[in-house]
PDB file of C-alpha atoms in Angstrom:
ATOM      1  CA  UNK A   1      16.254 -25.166   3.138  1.00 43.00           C
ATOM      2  CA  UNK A   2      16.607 -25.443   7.058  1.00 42.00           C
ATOM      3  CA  UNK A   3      12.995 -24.679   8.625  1.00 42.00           C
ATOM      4  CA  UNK A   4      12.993 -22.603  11.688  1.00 46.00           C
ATOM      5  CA  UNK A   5      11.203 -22.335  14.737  1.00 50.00           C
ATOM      6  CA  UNK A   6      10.309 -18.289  14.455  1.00 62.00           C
ATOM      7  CA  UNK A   7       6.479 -17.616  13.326  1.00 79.00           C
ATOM      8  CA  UNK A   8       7.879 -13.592  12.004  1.00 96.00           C
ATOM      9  CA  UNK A   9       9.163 -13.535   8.483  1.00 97.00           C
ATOM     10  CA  UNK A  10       9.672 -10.768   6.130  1.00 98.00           C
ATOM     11  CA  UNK A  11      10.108 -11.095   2.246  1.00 98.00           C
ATOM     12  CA  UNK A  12      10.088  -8.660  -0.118  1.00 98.00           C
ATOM     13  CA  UNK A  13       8.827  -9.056  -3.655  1.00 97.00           C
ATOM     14  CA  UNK A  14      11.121  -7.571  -5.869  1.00 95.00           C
ATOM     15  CA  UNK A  15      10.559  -9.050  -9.584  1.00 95.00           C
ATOM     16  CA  UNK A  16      10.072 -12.647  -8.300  1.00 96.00           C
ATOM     17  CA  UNK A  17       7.106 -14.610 -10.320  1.00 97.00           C
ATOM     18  CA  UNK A  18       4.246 -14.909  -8.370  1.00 98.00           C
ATOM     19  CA  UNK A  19       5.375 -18.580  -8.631  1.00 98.00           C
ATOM     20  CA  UNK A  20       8.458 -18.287  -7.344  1.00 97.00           C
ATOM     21  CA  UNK A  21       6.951 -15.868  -4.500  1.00 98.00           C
ATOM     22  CA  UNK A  22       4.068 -18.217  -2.983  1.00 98.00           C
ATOM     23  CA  UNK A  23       6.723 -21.082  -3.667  1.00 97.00           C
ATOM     24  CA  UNK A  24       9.309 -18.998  -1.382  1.00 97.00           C
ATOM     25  CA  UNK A  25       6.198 -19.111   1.424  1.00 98.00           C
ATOM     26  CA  UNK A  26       5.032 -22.557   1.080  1.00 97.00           C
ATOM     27  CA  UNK A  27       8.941 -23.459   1.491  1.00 96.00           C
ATOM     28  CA  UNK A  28       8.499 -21.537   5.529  1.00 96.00           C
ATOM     29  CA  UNK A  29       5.200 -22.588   6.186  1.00 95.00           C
ATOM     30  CA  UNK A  30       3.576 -19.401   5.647  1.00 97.00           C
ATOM     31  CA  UNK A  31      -0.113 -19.148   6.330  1.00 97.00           C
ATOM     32  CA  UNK A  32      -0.674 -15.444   6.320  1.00 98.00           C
ATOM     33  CA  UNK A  33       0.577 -12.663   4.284  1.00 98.00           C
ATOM     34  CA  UNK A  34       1.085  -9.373   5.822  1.00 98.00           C
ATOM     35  CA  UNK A  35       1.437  -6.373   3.054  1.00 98.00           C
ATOM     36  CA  UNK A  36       2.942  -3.771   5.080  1.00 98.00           C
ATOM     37  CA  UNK A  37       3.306  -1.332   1.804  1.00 98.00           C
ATOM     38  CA  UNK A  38       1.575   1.969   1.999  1.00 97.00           C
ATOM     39  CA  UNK A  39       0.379   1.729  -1.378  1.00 96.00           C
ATOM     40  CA  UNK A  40      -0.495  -1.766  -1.912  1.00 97.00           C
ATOM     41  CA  UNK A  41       0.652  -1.692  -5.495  1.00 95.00           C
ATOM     42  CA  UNK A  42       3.204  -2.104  -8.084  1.00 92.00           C
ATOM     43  CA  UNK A  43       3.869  -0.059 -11.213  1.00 90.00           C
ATOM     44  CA  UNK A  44       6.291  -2.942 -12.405  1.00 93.00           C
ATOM     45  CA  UNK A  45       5.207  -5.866 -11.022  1.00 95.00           C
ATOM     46  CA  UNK A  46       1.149  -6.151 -11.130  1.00 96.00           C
ATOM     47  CA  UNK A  47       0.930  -9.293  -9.865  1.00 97.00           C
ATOM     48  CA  UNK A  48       1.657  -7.605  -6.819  1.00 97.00           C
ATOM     49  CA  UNK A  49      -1.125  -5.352  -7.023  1.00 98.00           C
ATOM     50  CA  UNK A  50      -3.150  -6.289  -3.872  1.00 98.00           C
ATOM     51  CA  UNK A  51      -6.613  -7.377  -5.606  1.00 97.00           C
ATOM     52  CA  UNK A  52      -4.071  -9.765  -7.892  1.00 97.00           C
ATOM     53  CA  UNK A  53      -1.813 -10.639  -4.899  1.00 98.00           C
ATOM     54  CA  UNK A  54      -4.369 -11.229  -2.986  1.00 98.00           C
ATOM     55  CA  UNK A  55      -6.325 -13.858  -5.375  1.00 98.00           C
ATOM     56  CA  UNK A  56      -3.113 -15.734  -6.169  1.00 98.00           C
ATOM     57  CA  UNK A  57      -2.395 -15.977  -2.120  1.00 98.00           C
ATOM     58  CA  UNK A  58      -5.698 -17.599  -2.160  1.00 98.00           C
ATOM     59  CA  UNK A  59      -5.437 -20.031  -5.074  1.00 98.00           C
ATOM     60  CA  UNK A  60      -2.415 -21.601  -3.017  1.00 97.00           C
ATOM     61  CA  UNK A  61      -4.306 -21.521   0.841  1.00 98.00           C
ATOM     62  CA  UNK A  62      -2.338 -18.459   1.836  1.00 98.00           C
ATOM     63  CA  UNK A  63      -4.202 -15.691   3.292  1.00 98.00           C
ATOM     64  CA  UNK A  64      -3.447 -11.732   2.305  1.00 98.00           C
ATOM     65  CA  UNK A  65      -3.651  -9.177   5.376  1.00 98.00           C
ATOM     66  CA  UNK A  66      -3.174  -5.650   4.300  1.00 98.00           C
ATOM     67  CA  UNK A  67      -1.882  -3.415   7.142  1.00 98.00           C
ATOM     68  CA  UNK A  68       0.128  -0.942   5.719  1.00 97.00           C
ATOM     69  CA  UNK A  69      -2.139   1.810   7.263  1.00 97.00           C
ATOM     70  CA  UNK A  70      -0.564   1.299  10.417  1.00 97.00           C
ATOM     71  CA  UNK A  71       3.004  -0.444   9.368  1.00 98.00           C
ATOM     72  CA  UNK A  72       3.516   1.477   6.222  1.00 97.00           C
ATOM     73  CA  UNK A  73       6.614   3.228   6.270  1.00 95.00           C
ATOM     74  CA  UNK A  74       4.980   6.130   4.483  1.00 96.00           C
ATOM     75  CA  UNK A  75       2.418   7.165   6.485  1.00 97.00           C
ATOM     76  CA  UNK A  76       0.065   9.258   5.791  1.00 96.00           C
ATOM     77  CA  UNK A  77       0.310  11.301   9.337  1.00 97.00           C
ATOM     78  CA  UNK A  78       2.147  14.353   8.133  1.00 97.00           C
ATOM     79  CA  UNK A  79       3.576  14.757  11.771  1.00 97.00           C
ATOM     80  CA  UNK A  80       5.772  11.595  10.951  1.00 97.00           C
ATOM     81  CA  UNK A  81       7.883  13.297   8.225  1.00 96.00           C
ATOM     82  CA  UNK A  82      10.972  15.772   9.037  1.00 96.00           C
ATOM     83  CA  UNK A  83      11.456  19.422   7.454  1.00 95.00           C
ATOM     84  CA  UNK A  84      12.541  17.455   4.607  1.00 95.00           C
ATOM     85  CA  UNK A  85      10.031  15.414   3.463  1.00 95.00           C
ATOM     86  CA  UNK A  86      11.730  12.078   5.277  1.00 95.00           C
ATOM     87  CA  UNK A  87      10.056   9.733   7.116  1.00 95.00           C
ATOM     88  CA  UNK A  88      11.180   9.998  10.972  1.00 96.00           C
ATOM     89  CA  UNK A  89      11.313   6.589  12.499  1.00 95.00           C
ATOM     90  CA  UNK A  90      11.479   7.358  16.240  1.00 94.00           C
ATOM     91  CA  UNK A  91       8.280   9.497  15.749  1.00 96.00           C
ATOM     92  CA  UNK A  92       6.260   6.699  13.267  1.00 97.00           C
ATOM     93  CA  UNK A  93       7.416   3.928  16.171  1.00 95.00           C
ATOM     94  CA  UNK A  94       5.745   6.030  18.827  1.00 96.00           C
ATOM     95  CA  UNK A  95       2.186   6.441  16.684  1.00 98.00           C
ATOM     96  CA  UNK A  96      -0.567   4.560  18.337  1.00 98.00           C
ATOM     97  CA  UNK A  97      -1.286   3.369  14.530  1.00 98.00           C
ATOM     98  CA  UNK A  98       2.313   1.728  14.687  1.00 98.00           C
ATOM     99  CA  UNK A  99       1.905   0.633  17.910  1.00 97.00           C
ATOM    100  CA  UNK A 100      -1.529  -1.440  17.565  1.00 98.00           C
ATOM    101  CA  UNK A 101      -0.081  -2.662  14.541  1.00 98.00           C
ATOM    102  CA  UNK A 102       2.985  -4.207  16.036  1.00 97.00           C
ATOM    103  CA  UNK A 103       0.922  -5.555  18.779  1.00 97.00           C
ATOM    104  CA  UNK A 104      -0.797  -7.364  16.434  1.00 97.00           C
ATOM    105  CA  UNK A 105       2.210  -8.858  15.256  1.00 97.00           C
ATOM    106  CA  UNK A 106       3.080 -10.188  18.405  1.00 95.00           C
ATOM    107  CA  UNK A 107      -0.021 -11.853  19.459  1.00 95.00           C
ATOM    108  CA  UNK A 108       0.005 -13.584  15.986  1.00 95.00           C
ATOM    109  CA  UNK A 109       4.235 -14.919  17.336  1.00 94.00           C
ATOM    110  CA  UNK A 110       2.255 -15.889  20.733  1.00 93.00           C
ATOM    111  CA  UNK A 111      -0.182 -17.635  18.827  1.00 94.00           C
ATOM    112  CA  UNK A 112       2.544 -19.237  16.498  1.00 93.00           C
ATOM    113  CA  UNK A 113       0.616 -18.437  13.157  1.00 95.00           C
ATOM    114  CA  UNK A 114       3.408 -18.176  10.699  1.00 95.00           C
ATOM    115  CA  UNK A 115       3.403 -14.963   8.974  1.00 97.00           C
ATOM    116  CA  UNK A 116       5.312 -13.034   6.397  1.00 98.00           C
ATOM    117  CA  UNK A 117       5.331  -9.552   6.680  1.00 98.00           C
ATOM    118  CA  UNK A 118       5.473  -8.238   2.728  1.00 98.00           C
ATOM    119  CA  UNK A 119       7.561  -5.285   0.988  1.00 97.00           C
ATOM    120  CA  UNK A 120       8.327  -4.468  -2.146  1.00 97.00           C
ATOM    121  CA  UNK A 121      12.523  -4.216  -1.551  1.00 97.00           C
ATOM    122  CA  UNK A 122      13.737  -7.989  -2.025  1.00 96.00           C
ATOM    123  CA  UNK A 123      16.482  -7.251   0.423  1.00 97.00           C
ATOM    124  CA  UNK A 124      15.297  -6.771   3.714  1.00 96.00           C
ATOM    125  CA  UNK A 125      18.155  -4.083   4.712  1.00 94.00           C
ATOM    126  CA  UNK A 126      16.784  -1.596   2.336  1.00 95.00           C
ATOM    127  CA  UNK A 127      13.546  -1.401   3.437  1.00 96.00           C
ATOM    128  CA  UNK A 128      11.628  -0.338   6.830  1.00 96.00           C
ATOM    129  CA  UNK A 129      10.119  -3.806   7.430  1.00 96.00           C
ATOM    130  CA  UNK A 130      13.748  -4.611   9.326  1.00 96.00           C
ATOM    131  CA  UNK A 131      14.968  -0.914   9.792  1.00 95.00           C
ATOM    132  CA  UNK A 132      11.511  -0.255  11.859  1.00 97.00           C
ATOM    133  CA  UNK A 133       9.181  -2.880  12.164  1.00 97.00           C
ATOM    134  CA  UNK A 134      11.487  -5.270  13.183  1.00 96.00           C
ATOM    135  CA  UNK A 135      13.391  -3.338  15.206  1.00 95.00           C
ATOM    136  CA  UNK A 136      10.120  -2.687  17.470  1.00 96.00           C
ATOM    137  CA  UNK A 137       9.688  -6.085  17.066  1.00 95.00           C
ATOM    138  CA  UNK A 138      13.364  -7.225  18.531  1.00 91.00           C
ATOM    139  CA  UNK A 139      12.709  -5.064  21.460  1.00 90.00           C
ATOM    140  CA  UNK A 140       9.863  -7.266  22.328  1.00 90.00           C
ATOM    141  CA  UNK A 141      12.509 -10.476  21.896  1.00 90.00           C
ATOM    142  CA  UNK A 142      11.012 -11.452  18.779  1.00 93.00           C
ATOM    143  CA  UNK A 143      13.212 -11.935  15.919  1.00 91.00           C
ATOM    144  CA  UNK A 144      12.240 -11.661  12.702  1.00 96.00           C
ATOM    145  CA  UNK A 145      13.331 -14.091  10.016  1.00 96.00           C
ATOM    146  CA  UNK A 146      14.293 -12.387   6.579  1.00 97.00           C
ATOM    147  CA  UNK A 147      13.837 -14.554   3.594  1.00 97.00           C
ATOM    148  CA  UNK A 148      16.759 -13.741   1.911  1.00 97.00           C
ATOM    149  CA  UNK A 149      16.593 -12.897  -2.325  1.00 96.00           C
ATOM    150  CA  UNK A 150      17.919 -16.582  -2.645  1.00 95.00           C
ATOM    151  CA  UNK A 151      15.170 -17.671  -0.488  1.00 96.00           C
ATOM    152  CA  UNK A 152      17.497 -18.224   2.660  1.00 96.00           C
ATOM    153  CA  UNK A 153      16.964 -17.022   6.006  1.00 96.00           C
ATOM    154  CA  UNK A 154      18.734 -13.743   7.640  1.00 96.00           C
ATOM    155  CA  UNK A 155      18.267 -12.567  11.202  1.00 95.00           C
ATOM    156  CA  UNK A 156      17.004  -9.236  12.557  1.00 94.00           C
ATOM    157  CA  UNK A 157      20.554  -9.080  14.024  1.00 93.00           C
ATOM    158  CA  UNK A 158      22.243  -9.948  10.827  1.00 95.00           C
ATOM    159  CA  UNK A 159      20.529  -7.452   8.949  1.00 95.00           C
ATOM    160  CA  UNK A 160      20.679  -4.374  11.152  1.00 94.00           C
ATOM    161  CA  UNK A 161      24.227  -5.433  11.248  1.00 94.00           C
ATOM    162  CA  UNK A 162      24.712  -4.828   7.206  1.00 93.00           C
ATOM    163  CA  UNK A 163      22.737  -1.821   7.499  1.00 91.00           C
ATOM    164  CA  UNK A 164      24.996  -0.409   9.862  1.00 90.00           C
ATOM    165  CA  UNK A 165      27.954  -1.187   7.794  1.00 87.00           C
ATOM    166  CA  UNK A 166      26.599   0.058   4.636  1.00 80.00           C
ATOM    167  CA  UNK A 167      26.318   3.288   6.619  1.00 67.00           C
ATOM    168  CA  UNK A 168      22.538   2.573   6.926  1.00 48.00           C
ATOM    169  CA  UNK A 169      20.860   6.206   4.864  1.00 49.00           C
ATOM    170  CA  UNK A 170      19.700   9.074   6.572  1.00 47.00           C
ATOM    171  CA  UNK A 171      18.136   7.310  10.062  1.00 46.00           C
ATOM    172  CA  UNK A 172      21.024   4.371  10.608  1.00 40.00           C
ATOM    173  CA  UNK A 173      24.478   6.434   9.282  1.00 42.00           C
ATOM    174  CA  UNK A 174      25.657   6.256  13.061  1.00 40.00           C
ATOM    175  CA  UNK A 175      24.969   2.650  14.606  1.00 45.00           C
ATOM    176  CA  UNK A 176      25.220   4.534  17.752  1.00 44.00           C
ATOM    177  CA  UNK A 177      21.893   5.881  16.829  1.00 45.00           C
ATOM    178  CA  UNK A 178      20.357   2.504  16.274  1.00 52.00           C
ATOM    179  CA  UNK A 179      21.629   0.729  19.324  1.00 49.00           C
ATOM    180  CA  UNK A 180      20.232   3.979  20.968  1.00 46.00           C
ATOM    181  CA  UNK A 181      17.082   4.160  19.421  1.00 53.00           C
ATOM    182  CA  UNK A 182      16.568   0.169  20.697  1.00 52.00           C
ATOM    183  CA  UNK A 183      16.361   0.893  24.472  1.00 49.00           C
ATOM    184  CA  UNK A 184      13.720   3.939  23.593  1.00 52.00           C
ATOM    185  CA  UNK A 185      11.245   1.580  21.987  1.00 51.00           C
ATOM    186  CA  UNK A 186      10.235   0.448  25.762  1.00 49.00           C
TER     187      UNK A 186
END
């Protein structure tokens, strides 16, 4: 697998092994692990619970960074949820709690520490870590690299892109919207 020059990843962690996981990250170089769940856990996959993730991370050199308090795409600001029960994007992106957190993000790309930002969905176009956090990341000319379910890499752009033609849910079903939504980040 072709190494790239980008210091943002994303993977999610589906039902890899834990072995097949840190191998996926030791493949890209990655030295820090950013859990961007809300709820750092995993009914059916514990060795993704965060005490368990966190130790095996550590075995192999890797460091575990929870920060799904402020990247979490379910927040626990009830002002960030519509009338029905759905988690509003362009009001989570403008939450100081987002904000810091994606700040954070790109001093670690200025620094060039190579991080993977962690979800549960394997694919990276069903989950907020693209739809939102890399988004707000992309307006900031950072791209972030998507390690892929086959442990390839997929670009910001090439995700949003399948998003948009899978009709993208509730936030993304017009890619009007998106491209839209882009320029308001700023």
């Amino acid at each position: 697998m072709k190494k790239l020059n980008g210091s943002l990843y994303s993977i999610g962690h589906g039902a890899r092994s834990i072995d097949e996981f840190i191998n996926l990250l030791m493949v890209y170089d990655i030295e820090f692990v950013v859990d961007v769940r809300s709820r750092p856990r995993s009914k059916f996959n514990p060795q993704f619970n965060q005490l368990e993730l966190k130790k095996s991370l550590g075995l192999s050199g890797i460091r575990y960074v929870f920060m799904g308090e402020g990247l979490g795409g379910l927040p626990k600001d009830p002002s960030c949820y519509d009338y029905r029960g759905h988690v509003d994007y362009s009001v989570l992106r403008d939450k100081d709690f987002f904000r810091e957190g994606v700040g954070r993000l790109v001093t670690a790309n200025e620094k060039k520490i190579r991080i993977a930002c962690m979800c549960s969905e394997i694919d990276a176009c069903d989950c907020h870590r693209s739809k939102l956090i890399g988004e707000a990341l992309l307006v900031q000319n950072i791209s972030m690299l998507h390690i892929t379910k086959q442990g390839g890499i997929e670009s910001q752009e090439d995700v949003i892109k399948r998003v948009i033609n899978k009709g993208g849910g509730d936030l993304f079903s017009d890619g009007d919207v998106l491209l839209k939504s882009r320029k308001s980040y700023k």
